[in-house]
Amino acid sequence: MLIVFLQSYIHNSRTMTKYNVLDKNNISYKPAGQFEETRFEKIHNVILSNSNIASIIVAQEIAELIKSKQDENKLCVLGLATGSSPIKVYEELVRMHKEDGLSFENVVTFNLDEYFPMEKDNIQSYHYFMHEHLFNHVNIVPENIHVPDGTVKNEEIYQYCIDYELKIKAVGGLDFQLLGIGRTGHIGFNEPGSHLNSGTRSITLDHVTRADAAPAFLGIENVPRKAVTMGISTIQKAKRVVLLAWGINKGAIIKETIEGDISSTVPATYLQLHKNATFILDNEASAELTRVKTPWLVSSCVWTEDLKRKAVVWLSETSQKSVLKLTDKDYNNNGMSGLLVEEGTAYDLNIKMFNHLQHTISGWPGGKPNADDTRRPERSEPAKKRVIIFSPHPDDDVISMGGTFDRLVEQGHDVHIAYQTSGNIAVSDEEALKFAEVNSILSDRSRATDATIKSIQDKKKYSIDSLEVRKLKGLIRRSESLAATRYLGLPDKNVHFLDLPFYETGTIKKNKLSAEDNEKMCAIIEEVKPHQIFAAGDLADPHGTHRVCLDALFAALEILKPKKFMNDCWVWLYRGAWHEWETYEIDMAVPMSPDQVLKKRHAIFYHQSQKDGVMFQGDDSREFWVRVEDRNQLTAKKYNNLGLADYAAIEAFKRYYY
Ligand code: F6R
């Protein structure tokens, strides 16, 4: 067990916070230099390699506060948040209660917000959320729990909010406030426009906030338009504030909040005024910060090969010049004189970078037989490779790498597709009914099919599908997948439906990965003994299923690593429906002709249940095939702008070393 001491000093230097972190998972931290602040940053922040360990740190700070208050015989007043960000913090607090005896007897909680109107027992309510994730599992006194009430009558809300503030004041104010941040920059539900002096009140939700909540409510039209929220001034009065942000989707708003000017259009920027606020970020949420994205602009850099690529591509993009046209002056004027000292002249560096980029392009994703492969992304041998394409949902294979999939099959490799989840929750009831009715007619109205039809018709809003309906929905996605894989010339025997159990909850909230998930992942890899694995490294999907599927792959790789066949197995990560690799990150760029683009589009069309305003679209209303075509064209355009050949579209991959 490794004990890591991570010290972090509060920005305004008046207070000092020290984190003692017990790192059970042997997760290593970034070096201390990572925590240096820069002239661009106006809020103290700590970047950690992943949200699990970051959540443990925050839970430890809360636990220490609770205990120190116990020692003083005082109440510990916590302001709590809901949403996806704090879930693991609550999980760790529950663990500490159960395993380490952490008592919540002296804890009083005030939640930030609640939808309005909202019944307490609605599974979408924050009242329900808090009980499910924390309160039901610890020894907190029920009277000490306060979550804004979404059932208060309209005419009583004003007084209700004043009373909420008074209750906080009566117990001495918030000792600690936990926050998440919305993509609008809201904290609590203080949407853009909120005033610094605002107190607890009712508020109209922003469209982006409602779109983000839409999947949980099965459609934006079901998301309440209003909420009751603590105000900015309520939050500002907390003695300590910790804001959590995880994932790529938070990158842009985190940069605006930490580096931008204080403004009501990004309410979280008010936290720049707080004396004791810390943002805890994972790598992805910090990715847009100047010191992370363009470190050469803020300090001298250690120029690794990756950083050189990032810097040259950035310079070419910002100066709108192809790589071979960059001059010494361009480098010197953009904080990269140190790079020139290492590399000689711009001329030498440009050619080196151009060649590197050129060598990432290959129309032979499985390697080109009988060719010199020293400068190609893939090995030429064996000429015919065994390949597994892992697809989190039954359609990511064609959406994200349909062109490459097609080439791999055409070039004679033994391609296998492994659909990791059934994807059943993303089929609408209307779609399922259609199939159930056809089935009913064909089976001469068998009792089973009629029961399925009735189950769909009787389903209450937000209730979970019956097992039969889930099975039907999963089968619809299976037949769509087979139609697409057949179209791309793959025999059915090479298509594997893993139906990983973690996904089978019938709701958006998924189970944790279990031994059974691991076994299924390992079994398919052992069966195929692949030379190549392609998998989704797409971490921005709204429900995190891709992330869990990737974790499932990483776990399997860890288990299988000692096996001999794994020495020959290379792993390539694709992205697609939601996000793309940055150009400098790409290790293999597979170009597509206009005809191949059309073929890919056609393959995506077989996934009919996912067309036309699907259930889990996110806030991008374009259909998947449009999004991905735009993205593949953009990658090609970016390559072209760097001075490379002009392709219709490019699918991009990053090699993962395990
Ligand atoms: C929740 C709340 C919101 C969320 C924010 C981020 O009580 O007040 O401000 O913290 O919308 O949500 P997640 O964490 O789901 O990204």
XYZ file of C-alpha atoms and ligand atoms in Angstrom:
674
model
C 0.000 0.000 0.000
C 1.400 3.302 -0.996
C 0.885 6.393 1.073
C 1.065 9.538 -0.922
C 1.205 12.920 0.693
C -0.157 15.551 -1.534
C 0.097 19.035 -0.262
C -1.979 21.748 -1.653
C -1.901 25.337 -0.600
C -4.870 27.553 -0.888
C -4.517 30.194 -3.516
C -5.030 33.165 -1.261
C -2.432 31.752 1.078
C -4.305 32.735 4.223
C -5.495 29.213 4.867
C -3.487 26.114 4.266
C -5.120 22.841 3.388
C -3.165 19.651 3.522
C -4.292 16.447 1.897
C -3.044 13.182 3.301
C -3.983 10.621 0.754
C -4.043 6.922 1.258
C -3.697 5.573 -2.226
C -5.084 2.079 -2.074
C -5.024 1.460 -5.760
C -1.413 2.414 -6.229
C -2.511 5.150 -8.548
C 0.387 7.472 -9.027
C -0.009 11.197 -8.934
C 1.357 13.797 -11.216
C 4.569 15.351 -9.958
C 4.382 18.279 -7.580
C 5.039 20.740 -10.417
C 1.554 19.929 -11.600
C 0.167 22.061 -8.820
C 2.106 25.190 -9.619
C -0.169 28.075 -10.285
C 0.171 30.426 -13.165
C -0.677 33.982 -13.935
C -3.739 32.853 -15.887
C -5.403 31.054 -13.003
C -7.608 32.820 -10.530
C -8.885 29.869 -8.541
C -6.778 27.355 -6.702
C -7.028 23.976 -8.369
C -5.601 20.490 -8.083
C -5.392 18.133 -11.048
C -5.454 14.407 -10.379
C -5.091 11.581 -12.798
C -8.573 10.203 -12.244
C -11.823 10.958 -10.509
C -11.708 7.896 -8.233
C -8.645 8.968 -6.372
C -9.703 12.606 -6.460
C -13.015 11.659 -4.829
C -11.214 9.761 -2.087
C -9.167 12.864 -1.307
C -12.264 15.010 -1.033
C -14.058 12.418 1.114
C -11.030 12.409 3.408
C -11.160 16.160 3.795
C -14.855 15.937 4.700
C -14.220 13.067 7.118
C -11.425 14.987 8.839
C -13.714 17.976 9.212
C -16.492 15.837 10.700
C -14.042 14.289 13.169
C -12.433 17.568 14.192
C -15.906 18.982 14.879
C -16.693 15.876 16.926
C -13.558 16.472 18.980
C -14.848 19.972 19.707
C -18.355 18.665 20.411
C -19.734 20.740 17.589
C -22.061 20.187 14.674
C -20.490 19.814 11.255
C -22.602 21.638 8.685
C -22.172 20.314 5.154
C -23.566 21.806 1.960
C -24.067 18.953 -0.477
C -24.447 18.595 -4.228
C -26.058 16.001 -6.459
C -25.310 15.048 -10.061
C -22.710 12.646 -11.364
C -19.661 14.438 -9.955
C -20.002 13.769 -6.196
C -21.200 10.155 -6.436
C -17.819 8.616 -5.656
C -17.247 11.037 -2.787
C -20.468 9.769 -1.193
C -19.467 6.197 -1.936
C -16.199 6.707 -0.069
C -17.944 8.413 2.872
C -20.299 5.439 3.120
C -17.303 3.101 3.019
C -15.610 5.100 5.788
C -18.778 4.899 7.874
C -19.093 1.149 7.403
C -15.449 0.137 7.590
C -13.695 2.849 9.579
C -16.536 3.781 11.931
C -16.915 7.371 10.707
C -19.984 8.691 12.522
C -22.424 11.202 11.025
C -24.208 11.874 14.307
C -22.949 15.448 14.501
C -23.536 16.136 10.784
C -26.168 18.539 9.512
C -26.634 18.727 5.748
C -28.149 21.274 3.392
C -28.481 20.338 -0.226
C -27.925 22.908 -2.894
C -31.031 22.425 -4.926
C -34.027 20.458 -6.109
C -36.038 20.425 -9.303
C -39.394 22.189 -9.118
C -41.998 20.845 -9.075
C -40.697 17.482 -7.947
C -42.092 14.744 -5.714
C -39.672 13.371 -3.142
C -40.135 9.765 -4.204
C -39.548 10.463 -7.898
C -36.330 8.661 -8.815
C -35.159 11.830 -10.570
C -35.517 13.935 -7.425
C -32.437 15.109 -5.593
C -34.182 14.021 -2.411
C -34.177 10.445 -3.748
C -30.613 10.772 -5.040
C -29.204 11.865 -1.686
C -30.922 9.081 0.220
C -29.840 6.484 -2.302
C -26.202 7.591 -2.394
C -25.595 8.720 1.190
C -28.276 9.220 3.781
C -29.710 5.674 3.745
C -26.271 4.218 4.422
C -24.928 6.359 7.281
C -26.062 7.208 10.814
C -27.154 10.772 10.098
C -30.066 11.985 12.221
C -33.017 12.338 9.773
C -33.963 15.753 11.228
C -30.494 17.019 10.312
C -31.079 16.400 6.597
C -32.268 19.349 4.497
C -32.985 19.066 0.785
C -35.010 21.891 -0.796
C -38.591 20.731 -1.107
C -39.870 20.484 -4.679
C -43.469 20.093 -3.514
C -43.899 23.490 -1.871
C -46.838 25.456 -3.233
C -45.948 28.220 -5.657
C -47.239 30.944 -3.381
C -45.188 29.592 -0.480
C -41.831 29.298 -2.193
C -40.626 32.774 -1.354
C -41.053 32.239 2.378
C -39.776 28.675 2.109
C -36.483 29.960 0.634
C -36.075 32.593 3.337
C -36.608 29.894 5.954
C -34.013 27.639 4.261
C -31.436 30.421 4.601
C -32.429 30.987 8.237
C -32.012 27.299 9.013
C -28.455 27.380 7.646
C -27.719 30.470 9.702
C -29.253 28.941 12.835
C -26.690 26.122 12.857
C -23.779 28.517 12.354
C -23.504 28.542 8.556
C -21.972 26.019 6.172
C -18.601 24.666 7.250
C -18.022 23.010 3.917
C -19.770 23.276 0.559
C -19.366 20.574 -2.067
C -20.082 21.693 -5.627
C -20.264 20.393 -9.169
C -20.353 22.698 -12.159
C -22.803 22.691 -15.037
C -21.734 23.328 -18.607
C -23.493 26.694 -18.348
C -21.146 27.561 -15.492
C -23.900 27.108 -12.929
C -23.117 26.183 -9.348
C -26.138 24.836 -7.559
C -28.757 25.829 -10.103
C -27.527 29.414 -10.259
C -27.774 29.762 -13.992
C -26.123 32.517 -16.078
C -27.428 35.905 -15.014
C -27.435 35.027 -11.315
C -26.376 37.843 -9.033
C -23.518 37.716 -6.553
C -25.941 38.633 -3.772
C -28.560 36.040 -4.647
C -29.956 33.873 -1.846
C -31.985 30.675 -1.927
C -34.740 31.140 -4.503
C -36.624 29.542 -7.346
C -34.991 29.770 -10.749
C -35.699 28.893 -14.381
C -33.297 26.301 -15.757
C -31.134 27.020 -18.770
C -31.705 25.012 -21.946
C -28.215 23.444 -21.792
C -28.860 22.274 -18.232
C -32.161 20.729 -19.290
C -30.516 19.081 -22.299
C -27.856 17.586 -20.021
C -30.576 16.213 -17.746
C -32.696 14.980 -20.663
C -31.346 11.399 -20.817
C -32.234 10.770 -17.174
C -35.753 12.109 -17.781
C -36.055 10.214 -21.088
C -36.385 13.375 -23.133
C -35.943 17.110 -22.635
C -39.686 17.654 -22.630
C -39.873 15.787 -19.314
C -37.195 17.840 -17.558
C -38.702 20.363 -15.131
C -38.275 23.967 -16.221
C -37.611 25.277 -12.751
C -35.660 24.515 -9.629
C -35.140 25.786 -6.103
C -31.507 26.577 -5.444
C -29.239 28.042 -2.797
C -27.981 31.403 -4.044
C -24.481 32.541 -4.902
C -24.240 34.450 -1.633
C -25.369 31.347 0.301
C -22.512 29.404 -1.270
C -20.007 32.235 -0.854
C -20.656 32.300 2.885
C -19.469 28.697 3.272
C -16.177 28.542 5.144
C -14.698 26.104 2.671
C -15.749 25.331 -0.908
C -14.622 22.345 -2.988
C -15.802 22.048 -6.570
C -15.454 18.785 -8.486
C -15.204 18.520 -12.258
C -14.576 15.363 -14.241
C -14.375 14.649 -17.929
C -13.840 16.278 -21.289
C -17.278 17.866 -21.292
C -16.287 20.129 -18.402
C -12.968 21.281 -19.941
C -14.214 24.463 -21.597
C -16.278 25.754 -18.681
C -13.467 25.003 -16.220
C -11.097 27.127 -18.274
C -13.608 29.977 -18.427
C -14.228 29.766 -14.690
C -10.613 29.587 -13.592
C -9.072 31.917 -16.172
C -11.910 34.198 -17.245
C -13.137 37.421 -15.699
C -15.772 37.383 -12.990
C -19.106 37.594 -14.726
C -22.731 36.721 -14.112
C -22.724 34.913 -17.461
C -20.508 32.248 -15.857
C -21.753 32.235 -12.242
C -19.001 29.861 -11.081
C -16.493 32.688 -11.707
C -17.840 34.307 -8.521
C -15.818 31.656 -6.704
C -12.735 33.683 -7.666
C -13.827 35.913 -4.783
C -13.956 33.086 -2.255
C -11.058 32.951 0.186
C -10.951 29.186 0.577
C -12.141 27.481 -2.584
C -10.405 24.623 -4.382
C -11.316 23.002 -7.669
C -10.487 19.313 -7.874
C -10.129 18.251 -11.503
C -9.270 15.116 -13.385
C -6.951 15.252 -16.394
C -9.765 15.644 -18.902
C -11.540 18.472 -17.079
C -8.246 20.353 -16.820
C -7.313 19.833 -20.463
C -8.287 23.325 -21.631
C -6.390 25.221 -18.927
C -3.599 27.265 -20.481
C -0.865 25.605 -18.443
C -2.095 22.173 -19.551
C -3.103 22.895 -23.136
C -0.300 25.252 -24.118
C 2.264 25.048 -21.303
C 4.913 26.780 -23.472
C 2.900 29.977 -23.084
C 3.284 30.025 -19.313
C 6.602 28.482 -18.386
C 9.673 26.744 -19.718
C 8.888 23.179 -20.729
C 10.500 19.788 -20.673
C 10.145 19.033 -24.385
C 9.031 15.429 -24.688
C 8.294 14.138 -28.202
C 4.551 14.284 -27.461
C 4.795 17.887 -26.316
C 6.787 18.844 -29.413
C 4.042 17.420 -31.640
C 1.356 19.161 -29.669
C 3.211 22.477 -29.854
C 3.972 22.341 -33.589
C 0.416 21.357 -34.521
C -0.914 24.119 -32.270
C 1.465 26.662 -33.824
C 0.478 25.630 -37.324
C -3.230 25.847 -36.456
C -3.061 29.181 -34.636
C -0.813 30.840 -37.196
C -2.858 29.259 -40.036
C 0.300 28.151 -41.796
C 1.161 24.643 -42.894
C 3.906 23.003 -40.846
C 6.563 23.441 -43.524
C 5.916 27.189 -43.622
C 6.549 27.868 -39.925
C 9.519 30.159 -39.294
C 11.967 30.731 -36.453
C 10.039 33.906 -35.704
C 6.755 32.000 -35.337
C 8.389 29.702 -32.782
C 10.135 32.489 -30.883
C 7.028 34.668 -30.701
C 4.972 31.845 -29.215
C 7.035 30.744 -26.242
C 8.872 28.007 -28.127
C 12.382 29.388 -28.325
C 13.461 26.600 -25.947
C 12.207 24.078 -28.473
C 14.330 25.615 -31.215
C 17.369 25.490 -28.948
C 16.831 21.722 -28.706
C 15.925 21.079 -32.320
C 18.089 23.495 -34.278
C 16.244 25.615 -36.804
C 12.555 25.799 -37.666
C 13.494 24.148 -40.978
C 14.795 20.971 -39.264
C 11.947 20.811 -36.789
C 9.295 21.386 -39.463
C 10.594 18.542 -41.612
C 10.791 16.201 -38.634
C 7.200 16.979 -37.607
C 5.883 16.848 -41.158
C 7.401 13.393 -41.625
C 5.947 12.200 -38.364
C 2.450 13.361 -39.366
C 2.849 11.901 -42.843
C 3.739 8.511 -41.365
C 0.561 8.356 -39.313
C -1.474 8.118 -42.545
C -2.168 4.594 -43.740
C -4.822 2.973 -45.902
C -3.682 -0.350 -44.430
C -5.000 -0.333 -40.857
C -4.039 -3.983 -40.420
C -0.531 -3.337 -41.781
C 0.632 -3.452 -45.412
C 1.882 -6.918 -46.391
C 5.381 -7.161 -47.898
C 6.098 -3.522 -47.218
C 8.790 -1.870 -45.147
C 6.884 -1.124 -41.951
C 9.526 0.835 -40.060
C 7.630 4.060 -40.611
C 4.105 2.681 -40.772
C 1.679 2.737 -37.871
C 1.067 -1.059 -38.030
C 3.296 -4.105 -38.562
C 3.262 -5.813 -41.926
C 3.514 -9.269 -40.324
C 1.484 -11.380 -39.976
C -0.077 -10.327 -43.251
C -3.474 -11.657 -42.168
C -4.223 -10.548 -38.659
C -6.837 -11.608 -36.155
C -8.698 -8.493 -35.103
C -11.304 -7.719 -32.431
C -13.282 -4.513 -32.708
C -14.886 -3.794 -29.332
C -17.977 -1.677 -29.701
C -19.552 -0.367 -26.450
C -23.027 -0.096 -27.966
C -24.280 -2.010 -30.964
C -23.421 0.699 -33.518
C -20.202 2.366 -32.333
C -18.188 0.054 -34.585
C -19.672 1.478 -37.771
C -20.203 5.010 -36.447
C -16.674 5.427 -35.197
C -14.619 3.246 -37.481
C -16.907 2.019 -40.267
C -14.345 2.921 -42.951
C -11.488 1.146 -41.176
C -13.704 -1.852 -40.389
C -14.508 -2.074 -44.127
C -10.825 -1.923 -45.089
C -9.826 -4.547 -42.536
C -12.403 -6.971 -43.957
C -11.534 -6.158 -47.572
C -7.849 -6.593 -46.881
C -8.535 -10.144 -45.716
C -8.056 -9.949 -41.970
C -9.992 -12.218 -39.640
C -12.182 -9.502 -38.138
C -14.396 -10.101 -35.107
C -16.844 -7.604 -33.672
C -17.605 -7.761 -29.962
C -20.591 -5.659 -28.901
C -19.997 -5.028 -25.242
C -23.503 -4.013 -24.136
C -26.970 -4.849 -25.369
C -27.807 -1.155 -25.821
C -31.406 -2.019 -24.917
C -32.255 1.178 -23.045
C -31.747 3.263 -26.175
C -34.650 1.684 -28.070
C -37.873 3.639 -27.749
C -41.126 2.032 -26.692
C -42.674 2.968 -30.061
C -39.913 1.126 -31.913
C -40.263 -1.908 -29.652
C -44.036 -1.929 -30.082
C -43.632 -2.011 -33.844
C -41.523 -5.179 -33.659
C -43.701 -6.752 -30.967
C -46.782 -6.268 -33.128
C -45.175 -7.856 -36.173
C -44.037 -10.717 -33.993
C -47.512 -11.076 -32.562
C -49.077 -11.379 -35.998
C -46.452 -13.881 -37.144
C -46.854 -16.003 -34.037
C -50.612 -15.935 -34.359
C -50.977 -13.704 -31.325
C -49.114 -15.964 -28.937
C -49.637 -15.232 -25.265
C -46.016 -14.227 -24.765
C -45.999 -11.593 -27.507
C -49.294 -10.160 -26.359
C -47.914 -9.906 -22.821
C -44.927 -7.985 -24.187
C -47.225 -5.619 -26.082
C -49.303 -5.065 -22.965
C -46.207 -4.452 -20.882
C -45.100 -1.697 -23.276
C -48.554 -0.157 -23.416
C -49.031 -0.187 -19.647
C -45.590 1.181 -18.869
C -45.648 4.212 -16.617
C -43.432 7.189 -17.314
C -39.899 6.658 -15.902
C -40.615 3.066 -14.925
C -38.168 0.333 -15.850
C -38.958 -1.979 -18.770
C -39.991 -5.530 -17.975
C -37.390 -8.205 -18.707
C -39.271 -9.308 -21.846
C -39.328 -5.764 -23.196
C -35.641 -5.318 -22.471
C -34.972 -8.586 -24.244
C -36.989 -7.445 -27.244
C -35.162 -4.113 -27.356
C -31.796 -5.875 -27.136
C -32.827 -8.214 -29.971
C -33.790 -5.263 -32.154
C -30.305 -3.875 -31.726
C -28.792 -7.286 -32.425
C -30.573 -7.665 -35.762
C -29.651 -4.126 -36.760
C -26.014 -4.866 -35.939
C -26.037 -8.078 -37.942
C -27.560 -6.251 -40.918
C -24.683 -3.759 -40.784
C -21.906 -6.324 -40.270
C -23.286 -8.488 -43.101
C -23.339 -5.420 -45.324
C -19.639 -4.975 -44.575
C -19.005 -8.611 -45.494
C -18.519 -10.142 -42.058
C -19.796 -13.703 -41.413
C -22.287 -13.900 -38.515
C -19.989 -16.281 -36.636
C -17.531 -13.423 -36.203
C -20.080 -11.224 -34.466
C -20.192 -11.568 -30.677
C -22.768 -10.070 -28.353
C -21.252 -9.909 -24.887
C -24.240 -8.307 -23.103
C -21.967 -7.240 -20.258
C -23.950 -7.520 -17.018
C -22.943 -4.097 -15.638
C -25.222 -2.498 -18.244
C -28.316 -4.605 -17.578
C -30.093 -2.429 -15.030
C -32.837 -1.207 -17.340
C -31.935 2.365 -16.334
C -29.265 4.915 -17.125
C -27.550 4.266 -13.826
C -25.367 1.232 -14.378
C -23.863 -1.326 -12.020
C -20.182 -1.466 -11.271
C -17.980 -3.777 -13.274
C -18.060 -7.246 -11.765
C -16.049 -10.437 -12.080
C -18.598 -11.646 -14.619
C -17.896 -8.630 -16.853
C -14.178 -9.365 -16.618
C -14.708 -13.021 -17.449
C -16.717 -12.213 -20.573
C -14.127 -9.724 -21.792
C -11.234 -12.107 -21.142
C -13.067 -15.037 -22.738
C -13.512 -13.342 -26.109
C -9.909 -12.119 -26.170
C -8.633 -15.573 -25.298
C -10.866 -17.154 -27.915
C -9.714 -14.906 -30.783
C -6.115 -14.273 -29.619
C -6.062 -11.036 -31.565
C -3.090 -9.255 -33.102
C -5.106 -6.072 -33.011
C -7.782 -4.787 -30.672
C -9.760 -1.695 -31.592
C -11.789 -0.136 -28.779
C -13.655 3.045 -27.970
C -11.464 5.541 -26.155
C -14.339 7.948 -26.392
C -14.789 9.352 -22.928
C -17.399 11.998 -23.587
C -20.535 9.923 -24.063
C -23.290 11.269 -21.838
C -23.861 8.234 -19.628
C -20.329 7.057 -19.197
C -21.011 3.647 -20.757
C -18.015 4.032 -23.087
C -15.823 4.824 -20.110
C -16.960 1.691 -18.272
C -16.489 -0.407 -21.419
C -12.962 0.942 -21.725
C -12.299 0.171 -18.058
C -13.579 -3.347 -18.745
C -11.029 -3.681 -21.553
C -8.203 -2.287 -19.421
C -9.090 -4.752 -16.657
C -9.043 -7.646 -19.144
C -5.692 -6.523 -20.589
C -4.231 -6.428 -17.101
C -5.437 -9.964 -16.404
C -4.292 -11.387 -19.744
C -1.011 -9.497 -20.035
C 1.140 -12.417 -18.865
C -0.176 -14.679 -21.653
C 2.210 -15.225 -24.554
C -0.236 -14.319 -27.342
C -0.666 -10.886 -25.784
C 2.905 -9.975 -26.736
C 1.653 -9.663 -30.318
C -1.517 -7.785 -29.483
C -1.610 -4.078 -30.238
C -4.447 -1.918 -28.963
C -5.874 0.987 -30.978
C -8.381 3.421 -29.510
C -10.954 5.147 -31.671
C -13.305 7.997 -30.903
C -16.258 9.099 -32.877
C -19.820 9.802 -32.023
C -19.088 12.344 -29.340
C -15.546 13.531 -29.677
C -12.375 13.173 -31.739
C -8.701 12.810 -30.945
C -6.684 15.981 -31.177
C -4.584 15.901 -34.341
C -1.319 15.710 -32.426
C -2.570 12.639 -30.542
C -3.286 10.580 -33.653
C -0.989 7.589 -34.239
C -2.896 6.126 -37.184
C -5.010 8.141 -39.635
C -7.023 5.990 -42.024
C -8.183 8.008 -45.033
C -11.499 7.391 -46.754
C -12.528 8.060 -50.345
C -15.913 9.706 -51.022
C -17.326 6.256 -51.908
C -16.105 4.794 -48.641
C -17.776 7.652 -46.790
C -21.065 6.708 -48.446
C -20.561 3.041 -47.649
C -19.964 3.894 -44.004
C -23.102 6.041 -43.980
C -25.079 3.144 -45.373
C -23.761 0.798 -42.668
C -24.836 3.300 -39.983
C -28.327 3.465 -41.526
C -28.908 -0.187 -40.650
C -29.152 0.953 -37.040
C -32.641 2.225 -37.652
C -33.722 2.381 -34.013
C -30.995 4.961 -33.462
C -32.156 7.322 -36.176
C -34.391 10.365 -36.089
C -33.983 12.105 -32.765
C -32.955 9.119 -30.702
C -33.500 8.969 -26.990
C -29.959 9.689 -25.893
C -28.840 12.290 -28.305
C -27.188 14.713 -25.866
C -27.473 18.376 -26.837
C -26.189 17.804 -30.363
C -29.317 17.336 -32.447
C -27.467 16.035 -35.523
C -27.929 12.347 -36.192
C -24.929 10.110 -35.561
C -24.058 9.657 -39.216
C -24.031 13.431 -39.743
C -21.932 14.078 -36.658
C -19.405 11.485 -37.593
C -19.154 12.526 -41.227
C -18.567 16.094 -40.108
C -15.932 14.876 -37.702
C -14.139 12.634 -40.199
C -14.136 15.469 -42.741
C -12.804 17.876 -40.158
C -9.923 15.537 -39.298
C -9.087 15.339 -43.008
C -9.275 19.119 -43.282
C -6.980 19.551 -40.298
C -4.416 17.204 -41.867
C -4.701 19.130 -45.110
C -4.233 22.464 -43.322
C -1.043 21.111 -41.767
C 0.194 20.646 -45.324
C -0.645 16.989 -45.855
C -2.714 15.396 -48.634
C -6.324 16.430 -49.153
C -8.576 13.444 -48.294
C -12.394 13.325 -48.204
C -12.396 12.003 -44.638
C -10.128 10.397 -42.063
C -10.774 8.029 -39.159
C -8.295 8.490 -36.357
C -6.733 6.099 -33.846
C -4.389 6.367 -30.929
C -2.251 3.443 -29.885
C -2.673 2.353 -26.286
C 0.321 0.767 -24.581
C -0.608 -1.564 -21.736
C -26.437 19.545 -8.280
C -26.141 20.887 -8.750
C -25.542 21.144 -10.081
C -24.535 20.077 -10.529
C -24.025 20.409 -11.931
C -23.055 19.360 -12.446
O -26.903 19.571 -6.948
O -26.396 21.794 -8.052
O -24.911 22.393 -10.047
O -23.478 20.044 -9.626
O -25.107 20.487 -12.814
O -23.704 18.158 -12.604
P -22.862 16.812 -12.886
O -22.066 16.580 -11.652
O -23.905 15.766 -13.088
O -22.031 17.078 -14.069
